[in-house]
């Protein structure tokens, strides 16, 4: 689902990046207003969950691979706006440090995975639970609502990515009528991306969402803001959660067992092999030299490089959000001091 | 009313136009520098589970381990070892509270940026590939983070004991101990002076450099007075150059575990260097 550079036209990238600007602004305002310093720091852990889940590739029907995103999970823990911020930062790290997802396509990837996914997932969850009846719902119903929300969220995001890729040949053609960018039309991209997601990736997302949410609910219920349990809002030992993050990071090489690339994430030579020629717009297109491309390090076995990348990425996200929480905490206390002086 | 000064008892509306003078220079430079000096001896409090675990390791072993790991990081000819140590450093940082992270990461990032800036001209001149600039910045970040982690996590008194455990002459330990104590004292003095200066600074002050120089001058005079007072006190107490410090036991379970971890890193370093040499 990470659209690489040059698969979308600059116009498409531009429109989706512009569409994300007000979303980011709104989400940043809401996060600053709704989350205190401790929960803002926990947002880093939630972003690390999302980052790590995206590294667990699973084999999909058709010979491609897919992964969970964890956007609905973060939305259920801290709210959809916080999920948008967390997944956006995780995607930025993936694009800049690991070359996963395009730099030019960052807005498009954020639109799909950081905006559509958590908002749809959280909205469906609320709808299934029924407005104002959350307190009466039993744990089984709550878990079912989470699973349905997560499944719908990732499928909505996949559909968006498939449509963005599929409209390229219809909108952007060269003089000879050949596709300039992604060469696959909607009739190919939608079934190729959505069917495996409906069957497998959606179930993986739902399982991961319910499993990790339940773990956090039992070990650190105080960290849950968006869907707290009645009478269980205290206690927030992050030690078990930290161990879970570390365990997931160490286990990420399991994602390498799934052979093949995700649909629409091939390199230019691999795409040329499939379609017989390189689309004109992709030839000599933008190429960003990431520091650790494809989560690998030259000279290190792939599993070790993958696990090391996971540890560095997850730790970086936790540090970034802790620094942000510290800075905002200081700003708030400074403002409080100014107010007291006034 | 009778005792009011002339300027205050003037009739008519008062016309005070606040000058646009900001205290950024004073606050951002002199106070920060003085605060950093005052905090030299403030280390030693555990901020996370990892810090608590490392706190059980004898300080002498931590000091030696730091020297060995920083040496390996500096000598590494491939980026791989640096990435591995970076992952360890980031994990340690991630478990600390935001204030501690900011203290370490801010300094380490500034040092890394400076290292990259210094190495950058070598790239257009063809003397080094761009990757070497990244590697140098990474090495600087890792080394500075490790050193700051040690100074924040180990109290200065334990570090002094560690120096004694490493068979350093008592006079050297004494000079270091006295120097750090005096630096901290002077830092507190300079901090108080700078705060007094900031409070008394009314209106626009065009002579900030002179003010800062004044603070430094007073601190220097104070340093001289402290040194002479200390020398007199030591002469009175019959100081003969022997500087007794308590020594920690090195062979503790935590110490053995720490040594095993450092040994594993050294083994990884040697293996990677050997592999690089064979590949070349």
Coordinates of C-alpha atoms in Angstrom, one line a residue:
Chain A
X1 CA 0.0 0.0 0.0
X2 CA 3.1 2.3 0.2
X3 CA 2.9 3.9 -3.2
X4 CA 6.5 4.5 -4.5
X5 CA 7.7 7.6 -6.3
X6 CA 6.8 8.0 -10.0
X7 CA 3.8 5.7 -9.9
X8 CA 1.5 8.7 -9.5
X9 CA 1.6 11.9 -11.6
X10 CA 3.0 15.0 -10.0
X11 CA -0.5 16.4 -10.3
X12 CA -2.0 13.6 -8.3
X13 CA 0.7 13.8 -5.7
X14 CA 0.2 17.6 -5.4
X15 CA -3.6 17.4 -5.1
X16 CA -3.4 14.7 -2.3
X17 CA -0.6 16.5 -0.5
X18 CA -2.7 19.7 -0.6
X19 CA -5.7 17.8 0.6
X20 CA -3.7 16.6 3.6
X21 CA -2.5 20.0 4.8
X22 CA -5.8 21.0 6.4
X23 CA -6.2 17.5 7.8
X24 CA -2.7 17.7 9.4
X25 CA -3.5 21.2 10.8
X26 CA -6.8 20.1 12.3
X27 CA -5.3 16.9 13.7
X28 CA -2.3 18.7 15.2
X29 CA -4.7 21.2 16.9
X30 CA -6.9 18.5 18.3
X31 CA -4.0 16.4 19.5
X32 CA -2.5 19.4 21.3
X33 CA -5.9 20.2 22.8
X34 CA -7.0 16.7 23.8
X35 CA -3.8 14.9 24.8
X36 CA -1.8 15.7 27.9
X37 CA 2.0 15.3 28.1
X38 CA 1.9 11.6 29.2
X39 CA -0.5 10.6 26.4
X40 CA 1.4 12.6 23.9
X41 CA 4.5 10.6 24.9
X42 CA 2.4 7.4 24.5
X43 CA 1.5 8.5 21.0
X44 CA 5.2 7.7 20.2
X45 CA 4.6 4.1 21.3
X46 CA 1.4 3.9 19.3
X47 CA 3.3 5.2 16.2
X48 CA 6.0 2.5 16.9
X49 CA 3.2 -0.1 16.9
X50 CA 2.0 1.2 13.5
X51 CA 5.6 1.3 12.1
X52 CA 6.3 -2.3 13.3
X53 CA 3.0 -3.7 12.0
X54 CA 3.8 -2.3 8.6
X55 CA 7.0 -4.4 8.6
X56 CA 5.2 -7.7 9.1
X57 CA 4.5 -8.7 5.5
X58 CA 2.1 -11.5 4.9
X59 CA 1.7 -13.5 1.7
X60 CA -1.4 -12.6 -0.3
X61 CA -3.3 -14.6 -3.0
X62 CA -1.8 -13.7 -6.4
X63 CA 1.8 -14.0 -5.3
X64 CA 2.1 -10.5 -3.7
X65 CA 2.4 -9.4 -0.1
X66 CA 0.6 -7.1 2.2
X67 CA 0.7 -5.8 5.8
X68 CA -1.3 -4.4 8.6
X69 CA -1.1 -0.6 9.3
X70 CA -2.4 -0.2 12.8
X71 CA -4.2 3.0 12.0
X72 CA -7.5 1.9 13.6
X73 CA -5.6 0.6 16.6
X74 CA -4.0 4.0 17.3
X75 CA -7.4 5.6 16.7
X76 CA -9.1 3.3 19.2
X77 CA -6.3 4.1 21.7
X78 CA -5.9 7.8 21.3
X79 CA -8.4 9.0 18.8
X80 CA -8.5 9.3 15.0
X81 CA -6.7 12.7 14.9
X82 CA -3.8 11.3 17.0
X83 CA -3.7 8.3 14.7
X84 CA -3.4 10.6 11.7
X85 CA -0.4 12.3 13.3
X86 CA 1.2 9.1 14.5
X87 CA 0.8 7.2 11.1
X88 CA 2.0 10.3 9.2
X89 CA 5.2 10.5 11.2
X90 CA 5.8 6.7 10.9
X91 CA 5.3 7.0 7.1
X92 CA 7.7 10.0 6.9
X93 CA 10.3 7.9 8.8
X94 CA 9.8 5.0 6.4
X95 CA 10.1 7.2 3.3
X96 CA 13.1 9.2 4.4
X97 CA 15.1 6.6 6.3
X98 CA 14.1 3.3 4.8
X99 CA 12.9 4.2 1.3
X100 CA 9.5 2.5 1.9
X101 CA 6.9 4.6 0.2
X102 CA 7.7 7.6 -2.1
X103 CA 8.9 11.0 -0.9
X104 CA 6.8 12.7 -3.6
X105 CA 4.0 10.3 -2.9
X106 CA 4.1 11.0 0.8
X107 CA 0.9 13.1 0.7
X108 CA -0.9 10.3 -1.2
X109 CA 0.3 7.6 1.3
X110 CA -0.7 9.8 4.2
X111 CA -4.1 10.3 2.6
X112 CA -4.7 6.6 2.4
X113 CA -3.1 5.2 5.5
X114 CA -3.1 8.2 7.9
X115 CA -6.4 9.8 7.1
X116 CA -8.8 7.4 5.4
X117 CA -7.8 4.3 7.4
X118 CA -8.1 5.6 11.0
X119 CA -11.1 7.8 10.4
X120 CA -13.1 5.1 8.5
X121 CA -12.0 2.4 11.0
X122 CA -12.9 4.5 14.1
X123 CA -16.2 5.7 12.4
X124 CA -17.2 2.1 11.7
X125 CA -16.3 1.1 15.2
X126 CA -18.5 3.9 16.7
X127 CA -21.3 3.0 14.3
X128 CA -21.2 -0.7 15.2
X129 CA -21.1 0.1 18.9
X130 CA -24.0 2.5 18.6
X131 CA -23.8 6.1 19.8
X132 CA -24.2 6.5 23.5
X133 CA -24.5 2.7 24.1
X134 CA -20.8 1.9 24.5
X135 CA -21.1 1.6 28.3
X136 CA -23.8 -1.2 28.0
X137 CA -21.8 -3.2 25.3
X138 CA -20.1 -6.4 26.4
X139 CA -16.5 -7.1 25.7
X140 CA -17.3 -9.5 22.9
X141 CA -19.3 -6.9 21.1
X142 CA -16.6 -4.3 21.6
X143 CA -13.9 -6.6 20.2
X144 CA -16.2 -7.5 17.3
X145 CA -16.7 -3.8 16.6
X146 CA -13.0 -3.2 16.7
X147 CA -12.3 -6.0 14.3
X148 CA -15.0 -4.8 11.9
X149 CA -13.7 -1.2 12.1
X150 CA -10.1 -2.3 11.5
X151 CA -11.1 -4.5 8.6
X152 CA -13.2 -1.7 7.0
X153 CA -10.5 0.9 7.6
X154 CA -7.7 -1.0 5.8
X155 CA -10.0 -2.0 2.9
X156 CA -11.1 1.6 2.5
X157 CA -7.4 2.7 2.4
X158 CA -6.6 0.0 -0.1
X159 CA -9.5 1.0 -2.3
X160 CA -8.2 4.6 -2.3
X161 CA -4.7 3.5 -3.2
X162 CA -6.0 1.3 -6.0
X163 CA -8.2 4.1 -7.4
X164 CA -5.2 6.6 -7.3
X165 CA -3.0 4.1 -9.2
X166 CA -5.8 2.9 -11.5
X167 CA -6.8 6.4 -12.8
X168 CA -3.3 7.2 -13.9
X169 CA -3.5 5.5 -17.4
X170 CA -6.8 7.2 -18.0
X171 CA -5.6 10.7 -17.1
X172 CA -1.9 10.8 -18.1
X173 CA -0.9 9.5 -21.5
X174 CA 1.9 10.3 -23.9
X175 CA 1.4 11.3 -27.6
X176 CA 1.4 7.6 -28.6
X177 CA -1.4 6.8 -26.1
X178 CA 0.9 4.9 -23.7
X179 CA 0.6 5.4 -19.9
X180 CA 3.0 8.0 -18.5
X181 CA 2.9 6.7 -14.9
X182 CA 1.3 3.6 -13.4
X183 CA 0.3 1.5 -16.4
X184 CA -2.5 -0.5 -14.8
X185 CA -6.1 0.7 -15.3
X186 CA -8.8 0.6 -12.6
X187 CA -10.0 -2.8 -14.0
X188 CA -6.7 -4.3 -12.9
X189 CA -5.6 -2.2 -9.9
X190 CA -8.9 -2.4 -8.0
X191 CA -9.3 -6.2 -8.0
X192 CA -5.5 -6.9 -7.8
X193 CA -5.2 -4.8 -4.6
X194 CA -8.6 -5.0 -3.0
X195 CA -9.4 -8.8 -3.3
X196 CA -6.3 -9.9 -1.4
X197 CA -6.9 -7.2 1.2
X198 CA -10.5 -8.3 1.6
X199 CA -9.5 -11.9 2.1
X200 CA -6.2 -11.7 4.1
X201 CA -4.7 -8.3 4.9
X202 CA -8.0 -7.1 6.4
X203 CA -8.1 -10.1 8.7
X204 CA -4.5 -9.5 9.8
X205 CA -5.3 -5.8 10.5
X206 CA -8.3 -6.8 12.6
X207 CA -6.4 -9.5 14.5
X208 CA -3.5 -7.2 15.3
X209 CA -5.8 -4.3 16.3
X210 CA -7.9 -6.4 18.7
X211 CA -4.9 -8.3 20.1
X212 CA -2.7 -5.2 20.8
X213 CA -5.7 -3.1 22.0
X214 CA -6.6 -5.9 24.5
X215 CA -2.9 -6.1 25.7
X216 CA -2.8 -2.3 26.3
X217 CA -6.2 -2.4 28.0
X218 CA -5.0 -5.0 30.4
X219 CA -1.6 -3.6 31.1
X220 CA -1.9 0.1 30.8
X221 CA -5.6 1.1 30.7
X222 CA -4.7 4.7 31.7
X223 CA -3.1 5.2 28.3
X224 CA -6.4 4.7 26.4
X225 CA -8.2 8.0 25.8
X226 CA -10.5 7.4 22.9
X227 CA -12.4 4.3 24.1
X228 CA -11.7 3.9 27.8
X229 CA -13.3 1.2 29.9
X230 CA -15.7 2.5 32.5
X231 CA -14.0 2.4 35.9
X232 CA -10.6 1.3 34.4
X233 CA -8.8 4.4 33.6
X234 CA -6.0 4.3 36.1
X235 CA -2.7 2.5 35.9
X236 CA -0.4 3.0 33.1
X237 CA 2.8 1.0 33.5
X238 CA 4.5 1.1 30.2
X239 CA 6.9 -1.7 31.0
X240 CA 4.8 -4.5 29.5
X241 CA 4.0 -2.4 26.5
X242 CA 7.7 -1.5 26.0
X243 CA 8.5 -5.2 26.1
X244 CA 5.8 -5.8 23.5
X245 CA 7.3 -3.1 21.2
X246 CA 10.7 -4.7 21.6
X247 CA 9.3 -8.2 21.0
X248 CA 7.6 -7.0 17.9
X249 CA 10.8 -5.3 16.7
X250 CA 12.8 -8.4 17.2
X251 CA 10.2 -10.6 15.5
X252 CA 9.9 -8.4 12.4
X253 CA 12.2 -10.6 10.3
X254 CA 9.2 -13.0 10.2
X255 CA 7.9 -10.5 7.7
X256 CA 10.7 -11.5 5.3
X257 CA 9.3 -15.1 5.0
X258 CA 6.6 -13.6 2.7
X259 CA 8.3 -13.7 -0.7
X260 CA 7.6 -11.1 -3.4
X261 CA 6.7 -7.5 -3.5
X262 CA 3.5 -5.8 -2.7
X263 CA 1.3 -5.0 -5.7
X264 CA 2.3 -1.6 -7.1
X265 CA 5.5 -1.4 -5.1
X266 CA 7.9 -2.9 -7.7
X267 CA 11.1 -1.1 -8.7
X268 CA 11.2 0.3 -12.3
X269 CA 13.1 -2.7 -13.7
X270 CA 10.6 -5.2 -12.2
X271 CA 7.7 -3.2 -13.6
X272 CA 9.4 -3.0 -17.0
X273 CA 9.7 -6.8 -16.9
X274 CA 5.9 -7.1 -16.2
X275 CA 4.6 -4.6 -18.8
X276 CA 7.3 -4.9 -21.4
X277 CA 8.5 -1.3 -21.2
X278 CA 9.1 1.5 -18.8
X279 CA 6.3 4.2 -18.9
X280 CA 7.7 7.4 -20.2
X281 CA 7.0 9.4 -17.0
X282 CA 8.8 6.9 -14.8
X283 CA 11.9 6.8 -16.9
X284 CA 14.6 9.0 -15.2
X285 CA 12.0 10.0 -12.6
X286 CA 12.7 11.2 -9.0
X287 CA 14.9 8.8 -7.0
X288 CA 15.5 9.3 -3.3
X289 CA 18.6 7.7 -1.8
X290 CA 17.4 6.5 1.6
X291 CA 20.0 5.7 4.3
X292 CA 18.8 2.1 4.9
X293 CA 16.9 1.2 1.7
X294 CA 14.4 -1.7 2.1
X295 CA 15.2 -2.0 5.8
X296 CA 18.6 -3.5 4.9
X297 CA 22.2 -2.8 5.7
X298 CA 25.0 -3.7 3.3
X299 CA 27.1 -6.5 4.8
X300 CA 24.5 -7.7 7.3
X301 CA 22.2 -10.7 6.8
X302 CA 18.8 -9.5 5.7
X303 CA 17.0 -10.7 8.9
X304 CA 19.5 -8.9 11.1
X305 CA 19.3 -5.7 9.0
X306 CA 15.5 -5.9 9.2
X307 CA 15.4 -6.3 12.9
X308 CA 18.0 -3.6 13.4
X309 CA 15.9 -1.2 11.2
X310 CA 12.8 -2.1 13.2
X311 CA 14.6 -1.3 16.5
X312 CA 16.0 2.0 15.2
X313 CA 12.7 3.1 13.6
X314 CA 10.6 2.3 16.7
X315 CA 13.0 3.9 19.1
X316 CA 13.3 7.0 16.9
X317 CA 9.5 7.4 16.9
X318 CA 9.2 7.0 20.7
X319 CA 12.0 9.6 21.1
X320 CA 10.5 12.0 18.6
X321 CA 7.1 12.0 20.4
X322 CA 8.7 12.2 23.8
X323 CA 10.7 15.2 22.8
X324 CA 7.5 16.7 21.3
X325 CA 5.6 16.1 24.5
X326 CA 8.5 17.6 26.5
X327 CA 8.6 20.7 24.3
X328 CA 4.8 21.2 24.4
X329 CA 4.8 20.6 28.2
X330 CA 7.4 23.3 28.6
X331 CA 5.5 25.7 26.3
X332 CA 2.3 25.0 28.4
X333 CA 4.1 25.6 31.7
X334 CA 5.8 28.8 30.3
X335 CA 2.3 30.0 29.2
X336 CA 1.0 29.2 32.7
X337 CA 3.9 31.1 34.3
X338 CA 3.2 34.1 32.0
X339 CA -0.5 33.9 32.9
X340 CA 0.3 33.8 36.6
X341 CA 2.6 36.8 36.3
X342 CA -0.1 38.7 34.3
Chain B
X1 CA 4.1 62.4 48.1
X2 CA 6.8 64.5 49.6
X3 CA 9.4 61.7 49.4
X4 CA 8.8 60.8 45.8
X5 CA 11.6 61.5 43.3
X6 CA 11.1 64.3 40.8
X7 CA 10.7 61.9 37.8
X8 CA 7.9 60.0 39.6
X9 CA 6.0 63.1 40.8
X10 CA 5.9 64.8 37.4
X11 CA 2.4 65.8 36.4
X12 CA 0.8 64.5 33.2
X13 CA 0.5 61.1 31.7
X14 CA 3.5 58.9 32.1
X15 CA 5.1 58.0 28.8
X16 CA 6.9 54.7 29.1
X17 CA 7.6 53.2 25.8
X18 CA 8.9 49.6 26.4
X19 CA 12.1 49.3 24.3
X20 CA 12.3 46.4 21.9
X21 CA 15.4 45.1 23.7
X22 CA 15.2 41.4 24.2
X23 CA 17.2 39.4 26.7
X24 CA 17.8 36.5 24.3
X25 CA 21.5 37.0 24.3
X26 CA 21.8 37.0 28.1
X27 CA 19.3 34.2 28.7
X28 CA 20.4 32.1 25.7
X29 CA 24.1 32.3 26.2
X30 CA 25.4 33.4 29.6
X31 CA 22.6 31.8 31.7
X32 CA 22.7 28.6 29.7
X33 CA 26.5 28.4 30.0
X34 CA 26.4 29.1 33.7
X35 CA 23.5 26.6 34.1
X36 CA 25.5 23.9 32.3
X37 CA 28.5 24.5 34.6
X38 CA 26.3 24.4 37.7
X39 CA 24.9 21.1 36.5
X40 CA 28.3 19.4 36.1
X41 CA 27.9 17.5 39.4
X42 CA 24.2 16.9 39.1
X43 CA 24.4 13.4 37.5
X44 CA 23.6 10.1 39.2
X45 CA 19.9 9.9 39.3
X46 CA 18.3 6.9 37.5
X47 CA 15.7 8.0 35.0
X48 CA 14.6 4.6 33.6
X49 CA 14.7 0.9 34.2
X50 CA 17.8 0.6 32.0
X51 CA 19.5 3.4 34.0
X52 CA 18.6 1.6 37.3
X53 CA 20.1 -1.6 35.9
X54 CA 23.2 0.2 34.8
X55 CA 23.4 1.9 38.1
X56 CA 24.2 -1.4 39.7
X57 CA 27.3 -1.8 37.5
X58 CA 30.5 -0.6 39.2
X59 CA 31.4 2.9 37.9
X60 CA 35.0 1.8 37.0
X61 CA 33.6 -0.9 34.7
X62 CA 31.2 1.6 33.1
X63 CA 34.1 4.1 32.6
X64 CA 36.3 1.4 31.0
X65 CA 33.4 0.1 28.9
X66 CA 32.6 3.6 27.7
X67 CA 36.2 4.1 26.6
X68 CA 36.3 0.7 24.8
X69 CA 33.0 1.2 23.0
X70 CA 33.7 4.8 22.0
X71 CA 37.1 3.6 20.8
X72 CA 35.5 0.8 18.7
X73 CA 32.9 3.3 17.3
X74 CA 35.7 5.7 16.3
X75 CA 37.9 3.0 14.8
X76 CA 35.0 1.3 12.9
X77 CA 35.7 1.4 9.1
X78 CA 32.2 0.3 8.2
X79 CA 28.8 1.8 9.1
X80 CA 27.4 -1.5 10.4
X81 CA 29.0 -1.4 13.9
X82 CA 27.9 2.2 14.2
X83 CA 24.3 1.3 13.4
X84 CA 24.3 -1.5 16.0
X85 CA 25.6 0.8 18.7
X86 CA 23.2 3.5 17.5
X87 CA 20.3 1.1 18.0
X88 CA 21.4 0.4 21.6
X89 CA 21.8 4.1 22.3
X90 CA 18.4 4.9 20.8
X91 CA 16.7 2.2 22.9
X92 CA 18.3 3.6 26.1
X93 CA 17.2 7.1 25.2
X94 CA 13.7 6.0 24.3
X95 CA 13.1 4.7 27.9
X96 CA 14.2 8.0 29.5
X97 CA 11.8 10.9 30.4
X98 CA 11.5 13.7 27.8
X99 CA 13.7 16.2 29.8
X100 CA 16.6 13.7 29.9
X101 CA 16.2 12.8 26.2
X102 CA 16.2 16.5 25.3
X103 CA 19.4 17.0 27.3
X104 CA 21.2 14.2 25.6
X105 CA 19.8 14.3 22.1
X106 CA 20.1 18.1 21.8
X107 CA 23.8 18.1 22.6
X108 CA 24.5 15.0 20.6
X109 CA 22.6 16.2 17.5
X110 CA 24.4 19.6 17.7
X111 CA 27.8 17.8 17.9
X112 CA 26.8 15.5 15.0
X113 CA 25.7 18.5 12.9
X114 CA 29.0 20.2 13.6
X115 CA 30.9 17.1 12.7
X116 CA 29.0 16.8 9.4
X117 CA 29.5 20.5 8.7
X118 CA 33.3 20.1 9.2
X119 CA 33.4 16.9 7.0
X120 CA 31.2 18.3 4.3
X121 CA 33.8 20.2 2.3
X122 CA 35.6 16.9 1.6
X123 CA 32.7 15.7 -0.5
X124 CA 32.9 18.3 -3.4
X125 CA 36.7 18.1 -3.3
X126 CA 36.4 14.4 -4.0
X127 CA 38.4 13.4 -0.8
X128 CA 35.5 11.4 0.7
X129 CA 32.2 9.9 -0.4
X130 CA 29.0 11.4 1.0
X131 CA 28.4 8.3 3.0
X132 CA 31.5 9.1 5.1
X133 CA 29.9 12.4 6.2
X134 CA 26.8 10.5 7.4
X135 CA 29.1 7.9 9.1
X136 CA 31.1 10.6 10.9
X137 CA 27.9 12.4 12.0
X138 CA 26.6 9.0 13.3
X139 CA 29.8 8.2 15.1
X140 CA 29.7 11.6 16.8
X141 CA 26.1 11.3 17.8
X142 CA 26.7 7.8 19.3
X143 CA 29.9 8.8 21.1
X144 CA 28.4 12.0 22.6
X145 CA 25.2 10.2 23.6
X146 CA 27.2 7.5 25.4
X147 CA 29.4 10.0 27.3
X148 CA 26.4 12.1 28.3
X149 CA 24.5 9.0 29.3
X150 CA 27.4 8.1 31.7
X151 CA 27.7 11.6 33.2
X152 CA 24.0 11.8 33.7
X153 CA 23.6 8.3 35.2
X154 CA 26.7 8.2 37.4
X155 CA 27.3 10.6 40.3
X156 CA 30.6 12.4 40.2
X157 CA 31.7 10.9 43.5
X158 CA 31.3 7.4 42.0
X159 CA 33.3 8.4 38.9
X160 CA 36.1 9.7 41.2
X161 CA 36.1 6.3 43.0
X162 CA 36.2 4.7 39.6
X163 CA 39.3 6.6 38.7
X164 CA 40.9 5.4 41.9
X165 CA 39.9 1.8 41.1
X166 CA 41.7 2.2 37.8
X167 CA 45.0 2.8 39.7
X168 CA 45.2 6.5 38.7
X169 CA 47.5 8.4 41.1
X170 CA 45.7 10.1 44.0
X171 CA 46.9 13.5 42.9
X172 CA 45.3 13.2 39.5
X173 CA 42.0 12.1 41.1
X174 CA 42.2 15.0 43.5
X175 CA 42.8 17.5 40.8
X176 CA 39.9 16.2 38.7
X177 CA 37.6 16.1 41.7
X178 CA 38.6 19.6 42.9
X179 CA 38.3 21.0 39.3
X180 CA 34.8 19.6 38.8
X181 CA 33.6 20.8 42.2
X182 CA 35.0 24.3 41.5
X183 CA 33.5 24.4 38.1
X184 CA 30.1 23.6 39.6
X185 CA 30.6 26.2 42.3
X186 CA 31.6 28.9 39.8
X187 CA 28.7 27.9 37.6
X188 CA 26.3 28.5 40.4
X189 CA 28.0 31.8 41.2
X190 CA 27.8 32.9 37.5
X191 CA 24.2 31.8 37.4
X192 CA 23.3 34.0 40.4
X193 CA 25.2 37.0 38.9
X194 CA 23.5 36.5 35.5
X195 CA 20.1 36.4 37.1
X196 CA 20.8 39.5 39.1
X197 CA 22.0 41.2 35.9
X198 CA 18.8 40.1 34.0
X199 CA 16.6 41.5 36.8
X200 CA 18.4 44.8 36.9
X201 CA 18.5 45.3 33.2
X202 CA 16.0 48.0 32.5
X203 CA 15.4 49.5 29.0
X204 CA 17.7 49.0 26.1
X205 CA 21.2 47.8 26.9
X206 CA 23.7 48.2 24.1
X207 CA 26.6 46.9 26.2
X208 CA 25.6 43.3 26.5
X209 CA 29.2 42.1 25.7
X210 CA 30.5 44.3 28.5
X211 CA 27.9 42.9 30.9
X212 CA 28.8 39.3 30.0
X213 CA 32.5 40.1 30.3
X214 CA 31.7 41.6 33.8
X215 CA 30.0 38.3 34.8
X216 CA 33.0 36.3 33.6
X217 CA 35.4 38.6 35.3
X218 CA 33.7 38.3 38.6
X219 CA 33.5 34.5 38.2
X220 CA 37.3 34.5 37.5
X221 CA 38.0 36.6 40.6
X222 CA 35.8 34.2 42.6
X223 CA 37.8 31.2 41.1
X224 CA 41.0 32.8 42.3
X225 CA 39.6 33.4 45.8
X226 CA 38.3 29.9 46.0
X227 CA 41.6 28.4 45.0
X228 CA 43.6 30.4 47.6
X229 CA 41.1 29.6 50.3
X230 CA 41.2 25.9 49.5
X231 CA 45.0 25.9 49.5
X232 CA 45.0 27.6 52.9
X233 CA 42.5 25.1 54.3
X234 CA 44.6 22.1 53.0
X235 CA 47.7 23.6 54.5
X236 CA 46.0 23.9 57.8
X237 CA 44.8 20.3 57.7
X238 CA 48.3 19.0 56.8
X239 CA 47.4 17.7 53.4
X240 CA 50.3 15.4 52.2
X241 CA 49.1 14.5 48.7
X242 CA 47.3 11.4 49.8
X243 CA 43.7 11.5 48.6
X244 CA 41.7 8.6 50.0
X245 CA 38.6 7.5 48.0
X246 CA 36.4 4.5 48.6
X247 CA 36.7 1.8 46.0
X248 CA 33.8 -0.3 44.6
X249 CA 33.9 -4.0 44.3
X250 CA 34.2 -4.9 40.5
X251 CA 33.1 -8.5 40.5
X252 CA 29.4 -8.1 41.0
X253 CA 26.7 -9.9 39.0
X254 CA 25.8 -6.7 37.3
X255 CA 29.4 -5.9 36.6
X256 CA 30.0 -9.4 35.0
X257 CA 26.9 -9.0 32.8
X258 CA 28.0 -5.5 31.7
X259 CA 31.5 -6.8 30.8
X260 CA 29.9 -9.6 28.9
X261 CA 27.8 -7.1 26.9
X262 CA 30.9 -4.9 26.1
X263 CA 32.9 -8.1 25.2
X264 CA 30.1 -9.1 22.8
X265 CA 30.3 -5.6 21.2
X266 CA 34.0 -5.8 20.9
X267 CA 33.7 -9.3 19.3
X268 CA 31.1 -7.9 16.8
X269 CA 33.5 -5.1 16.0
X270 CA 36.4 -7.4 15.4
X271 CA 34.3 -9.8 13.3
X272 CA 32.9 -7.0 11.1
X273 CA 36.3 -5.4 10.6
X274 CA 37.7 -8.9 9.7
X275 CA 34.8 -9.4 7.3
X276 CA 35.4 -6.0 5.7
X277 CA 39.1 -6.8 5.3
X278 CA 38.4 -10.1 3.6
X279 CA 35.7 -8.5 1.3
X280 CA 38.3 -5.8 0.3

